[in-house]
PDB file of C-alpha atoms in Angstrom:
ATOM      1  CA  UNK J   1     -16.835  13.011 -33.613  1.00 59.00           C
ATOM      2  CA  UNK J   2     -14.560  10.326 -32.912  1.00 74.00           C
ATOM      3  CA  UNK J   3     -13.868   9.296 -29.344  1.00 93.00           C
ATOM      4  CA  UNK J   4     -10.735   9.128 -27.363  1.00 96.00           C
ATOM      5  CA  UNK J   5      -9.413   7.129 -24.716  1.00 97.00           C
ATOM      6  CA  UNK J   6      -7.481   8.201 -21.712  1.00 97.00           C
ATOM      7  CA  UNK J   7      -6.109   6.550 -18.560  1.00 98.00           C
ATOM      8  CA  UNK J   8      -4.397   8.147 -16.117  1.00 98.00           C
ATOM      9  CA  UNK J   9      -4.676   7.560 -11.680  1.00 97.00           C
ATOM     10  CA  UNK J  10      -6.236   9.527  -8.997  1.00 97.00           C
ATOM     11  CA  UNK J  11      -5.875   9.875  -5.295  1.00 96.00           C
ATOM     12  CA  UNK J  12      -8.179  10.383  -2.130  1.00 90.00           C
ATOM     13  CA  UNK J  13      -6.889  13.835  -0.514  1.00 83.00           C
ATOM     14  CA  UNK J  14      -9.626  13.854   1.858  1.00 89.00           C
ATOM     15  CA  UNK J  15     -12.781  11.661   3.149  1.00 91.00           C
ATOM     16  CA  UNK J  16     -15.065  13.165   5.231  1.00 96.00           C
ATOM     17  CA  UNK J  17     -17.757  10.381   6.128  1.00 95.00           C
ATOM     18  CA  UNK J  18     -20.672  10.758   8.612  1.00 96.00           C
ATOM     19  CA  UNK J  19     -23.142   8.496   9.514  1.00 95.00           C
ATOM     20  CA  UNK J  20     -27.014   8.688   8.702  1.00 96.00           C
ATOM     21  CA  UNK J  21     -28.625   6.175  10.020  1.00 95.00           C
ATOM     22  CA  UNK J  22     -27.270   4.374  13.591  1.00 91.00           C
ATOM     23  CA  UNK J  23     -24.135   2.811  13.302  1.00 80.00           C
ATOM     24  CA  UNK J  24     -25.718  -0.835  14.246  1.00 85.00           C
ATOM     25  CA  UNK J  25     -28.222  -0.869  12.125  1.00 90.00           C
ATOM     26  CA  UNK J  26     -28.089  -2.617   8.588  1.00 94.00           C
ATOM     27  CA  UNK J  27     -28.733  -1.732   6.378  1.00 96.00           C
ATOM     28  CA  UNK J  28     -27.228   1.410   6.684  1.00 96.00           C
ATOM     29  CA  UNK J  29     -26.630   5.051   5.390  1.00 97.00           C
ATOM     30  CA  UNK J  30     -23.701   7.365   5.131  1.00 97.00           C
ATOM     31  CA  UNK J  31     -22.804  10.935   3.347  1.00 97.00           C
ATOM     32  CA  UNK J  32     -18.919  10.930   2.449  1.00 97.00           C
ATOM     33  CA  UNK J  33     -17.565  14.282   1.090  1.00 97.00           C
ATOM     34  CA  UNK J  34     -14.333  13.588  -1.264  1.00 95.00           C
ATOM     35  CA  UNK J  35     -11.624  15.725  -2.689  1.00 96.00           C
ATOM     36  CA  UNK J  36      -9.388  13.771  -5.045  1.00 96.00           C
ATOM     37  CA  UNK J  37      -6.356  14.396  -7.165  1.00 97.00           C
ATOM     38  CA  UNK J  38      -6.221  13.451 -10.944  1.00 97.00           C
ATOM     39  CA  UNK J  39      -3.576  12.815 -13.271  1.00 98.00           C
ATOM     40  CA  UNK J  40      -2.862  11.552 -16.938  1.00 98.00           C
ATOM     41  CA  UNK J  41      -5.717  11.708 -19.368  1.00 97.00           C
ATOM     42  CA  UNK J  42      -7.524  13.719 -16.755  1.00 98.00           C
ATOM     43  CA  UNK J  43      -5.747  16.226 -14.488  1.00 98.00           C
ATOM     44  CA  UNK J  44      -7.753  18.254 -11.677  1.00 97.00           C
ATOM     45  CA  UNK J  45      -5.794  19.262  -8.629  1.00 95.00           C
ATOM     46  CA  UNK J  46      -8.796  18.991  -6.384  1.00 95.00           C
ATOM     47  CA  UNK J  47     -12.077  17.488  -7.101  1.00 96.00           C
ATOM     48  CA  UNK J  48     -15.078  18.377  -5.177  1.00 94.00           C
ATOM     49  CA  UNK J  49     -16.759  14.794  -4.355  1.00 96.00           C
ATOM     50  CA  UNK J  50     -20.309  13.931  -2.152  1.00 97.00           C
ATOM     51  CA  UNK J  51     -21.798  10.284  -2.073  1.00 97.00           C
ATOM     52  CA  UNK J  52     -24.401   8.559  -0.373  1.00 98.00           C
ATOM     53  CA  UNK J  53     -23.570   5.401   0.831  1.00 97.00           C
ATOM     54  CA  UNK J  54     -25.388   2.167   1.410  1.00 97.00           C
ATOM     55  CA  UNK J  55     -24.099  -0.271   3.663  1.00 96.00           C
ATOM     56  CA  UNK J  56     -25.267  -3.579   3.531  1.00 96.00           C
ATOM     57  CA  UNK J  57     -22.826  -5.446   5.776  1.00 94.00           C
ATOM     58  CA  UNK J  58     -19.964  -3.527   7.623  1.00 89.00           C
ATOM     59  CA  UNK J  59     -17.503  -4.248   4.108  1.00 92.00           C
ATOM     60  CA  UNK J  60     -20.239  -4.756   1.292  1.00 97.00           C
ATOM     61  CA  UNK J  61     -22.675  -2.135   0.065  1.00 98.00           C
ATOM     62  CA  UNK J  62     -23.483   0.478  -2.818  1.00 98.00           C
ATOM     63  CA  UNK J  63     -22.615   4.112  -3.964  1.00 98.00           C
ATOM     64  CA  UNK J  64     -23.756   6.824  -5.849  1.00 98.00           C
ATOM     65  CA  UNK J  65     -21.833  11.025  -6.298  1.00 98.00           C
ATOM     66  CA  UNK J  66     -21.543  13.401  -8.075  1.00 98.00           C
ATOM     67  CA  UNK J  67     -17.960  14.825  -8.870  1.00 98.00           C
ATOM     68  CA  UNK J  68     -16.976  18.234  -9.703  1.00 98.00           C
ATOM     69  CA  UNK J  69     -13.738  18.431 -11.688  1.00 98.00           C
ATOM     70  CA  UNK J  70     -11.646  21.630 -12.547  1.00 98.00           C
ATOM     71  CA  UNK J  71      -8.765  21.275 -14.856  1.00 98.00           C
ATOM     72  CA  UNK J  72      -7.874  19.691 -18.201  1.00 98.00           C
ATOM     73  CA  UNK J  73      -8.636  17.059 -20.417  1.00 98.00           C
ATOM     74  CA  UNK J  74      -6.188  15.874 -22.423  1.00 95.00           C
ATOM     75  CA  UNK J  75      -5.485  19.385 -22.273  1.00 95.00           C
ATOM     76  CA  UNK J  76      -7.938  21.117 -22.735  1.00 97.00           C
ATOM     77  CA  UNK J  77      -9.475  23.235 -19.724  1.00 98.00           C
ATOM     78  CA  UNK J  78     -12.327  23.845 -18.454  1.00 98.00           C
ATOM     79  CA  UNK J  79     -14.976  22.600 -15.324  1.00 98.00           C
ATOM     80  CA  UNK J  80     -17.199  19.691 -15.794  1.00 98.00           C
ATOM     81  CA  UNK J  81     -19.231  17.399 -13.948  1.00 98.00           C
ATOM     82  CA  UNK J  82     -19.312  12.935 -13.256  1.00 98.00           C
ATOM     83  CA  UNK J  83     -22.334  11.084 -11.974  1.00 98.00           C
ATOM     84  CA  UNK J  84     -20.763   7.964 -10.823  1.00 98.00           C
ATOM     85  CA  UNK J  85     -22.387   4.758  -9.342  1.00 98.00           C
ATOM     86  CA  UNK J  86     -20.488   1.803  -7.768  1.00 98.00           C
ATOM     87  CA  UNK J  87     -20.542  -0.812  -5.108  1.00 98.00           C
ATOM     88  CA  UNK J  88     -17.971  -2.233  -2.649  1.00 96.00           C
ATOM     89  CA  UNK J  89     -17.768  -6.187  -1.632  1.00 96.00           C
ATOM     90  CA  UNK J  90     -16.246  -8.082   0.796  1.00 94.00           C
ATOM     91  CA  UNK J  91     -12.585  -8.819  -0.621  1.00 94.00           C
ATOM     92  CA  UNK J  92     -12.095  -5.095  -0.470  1.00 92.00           C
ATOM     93  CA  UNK J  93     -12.555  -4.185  -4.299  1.00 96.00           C
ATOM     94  CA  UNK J  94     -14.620  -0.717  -5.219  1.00 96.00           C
ATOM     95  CA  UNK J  95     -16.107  -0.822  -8.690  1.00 98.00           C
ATOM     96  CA  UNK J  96     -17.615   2.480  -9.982  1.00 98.00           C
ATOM     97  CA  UNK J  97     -18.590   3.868 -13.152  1.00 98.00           C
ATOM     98  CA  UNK J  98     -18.447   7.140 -14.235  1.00 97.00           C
ATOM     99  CA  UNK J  99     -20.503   9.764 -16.903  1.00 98.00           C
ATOM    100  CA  UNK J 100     -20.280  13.402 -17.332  1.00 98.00           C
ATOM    101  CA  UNK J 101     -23.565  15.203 -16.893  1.00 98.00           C
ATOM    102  CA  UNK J 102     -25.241  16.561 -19.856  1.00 97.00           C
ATOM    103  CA  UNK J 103     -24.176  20.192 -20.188  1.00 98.00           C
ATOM    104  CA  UNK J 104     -21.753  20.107 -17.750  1.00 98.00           C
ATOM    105  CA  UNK J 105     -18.731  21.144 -19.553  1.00 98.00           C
ATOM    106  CA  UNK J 106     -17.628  24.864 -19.441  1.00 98.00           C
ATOM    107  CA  UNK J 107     -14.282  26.410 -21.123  1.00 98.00           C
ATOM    108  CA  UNK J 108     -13.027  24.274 -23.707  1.00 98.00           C
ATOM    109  CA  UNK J 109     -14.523  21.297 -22.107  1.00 98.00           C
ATOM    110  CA  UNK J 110     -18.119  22.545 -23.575  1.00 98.00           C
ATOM    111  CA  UNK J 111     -19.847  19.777 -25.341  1.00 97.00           C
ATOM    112  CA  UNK J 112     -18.097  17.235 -23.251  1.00 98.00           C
ATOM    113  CA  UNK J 113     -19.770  13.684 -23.382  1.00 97.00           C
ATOM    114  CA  UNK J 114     -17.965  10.455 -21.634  1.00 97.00           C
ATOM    115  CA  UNK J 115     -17.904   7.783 -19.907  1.00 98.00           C
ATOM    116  CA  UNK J 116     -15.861   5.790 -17.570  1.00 98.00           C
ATOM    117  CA  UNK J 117     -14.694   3.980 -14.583  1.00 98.00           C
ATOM    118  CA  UNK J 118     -12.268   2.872 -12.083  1.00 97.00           C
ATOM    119  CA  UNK J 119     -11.647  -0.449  -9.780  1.00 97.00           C
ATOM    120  CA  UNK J 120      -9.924   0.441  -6.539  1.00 95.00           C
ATOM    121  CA  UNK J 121      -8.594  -2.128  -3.664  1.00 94.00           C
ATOM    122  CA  UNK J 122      -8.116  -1.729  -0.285  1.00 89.00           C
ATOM    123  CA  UNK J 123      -4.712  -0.192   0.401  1.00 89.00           C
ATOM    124  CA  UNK J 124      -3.896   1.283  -2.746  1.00 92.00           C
ATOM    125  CA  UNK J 125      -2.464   4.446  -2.946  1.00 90.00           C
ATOM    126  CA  UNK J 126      -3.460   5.307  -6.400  1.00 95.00           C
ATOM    127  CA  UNK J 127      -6.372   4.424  -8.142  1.00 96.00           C
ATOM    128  CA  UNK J 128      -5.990   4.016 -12.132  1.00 97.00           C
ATOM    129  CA  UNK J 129      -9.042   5.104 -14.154  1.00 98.00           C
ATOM    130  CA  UNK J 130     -10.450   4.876 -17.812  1.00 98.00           C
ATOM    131  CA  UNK J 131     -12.014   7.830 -19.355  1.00 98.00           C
ATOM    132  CA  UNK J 132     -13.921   7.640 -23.075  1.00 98.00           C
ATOM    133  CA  UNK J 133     -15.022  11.327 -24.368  1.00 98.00           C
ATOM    134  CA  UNK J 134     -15.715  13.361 -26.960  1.00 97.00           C
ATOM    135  CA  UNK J 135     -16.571  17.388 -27.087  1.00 96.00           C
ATOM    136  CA  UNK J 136     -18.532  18.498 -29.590  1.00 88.00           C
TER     137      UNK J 136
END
């Protein structure tokens, strides 16, 4: 199957964060819960989004989530699932890299394999994203 190649942007709609460790200590950990909005390649009104968070310094530090998405790509519909991984350094720049979960695809979005990722930097209101897949 050949694969395609979609960008598109996404937004935070909500971040829920709460410390687990003491807020002093370094390093240190945190649970976020995330709902974001997709569009382009990818569209999903609102994600469902939990990371754990290590901080290393109070700006610098490491990610990792799991996303559930609901909603089309490149049309076709269906619920599927990203494991992404990142880290965050000091001039404010996020990169993460995304890859649906084995098996996660339902509707027409069974099969789905991809990979992808996303740079975001402090301020922005939209975050643009690159998406590689294929469904079987």
């Amino acid at each position: 199957m050949p694969t395609t190649q979609v960008t598109g942007h996404f937004t935070f709609a909500d971040w829920k964060e709460q410390p687990v460790t003491p807020e002093g200590a370094l390093p240190r950990l945190a649970h976020a819960t995330v709902t974001n909005a997709f569009s382009g390649g990818i569209e999903a009104e609102a994600t469902t989004c939990d990371y754990s968070i290590t901080y290393l310094t109070a700006t610098t530090g490491a990610f990792a989530g799991m996303e559930l998405l609901t909603g089309r790509v490149d049309g076709r519909e269906g619920t599927f699932s990203l494991e992404e991984r990142g880290r965050f350094a000091n001039d404010g720049t996020v990169h993460c890299v995304l890859e649906v979960v084995e098996g996660s695809g339902t509707g027409q979005l069974t099969g789905l394999r991809g990979t992808g990722g996303f740079t975001y930097r402090h301020g922005d209101t939209k975050v643009p994203y690159t998406f590689a897949y294929e469904v079987e």
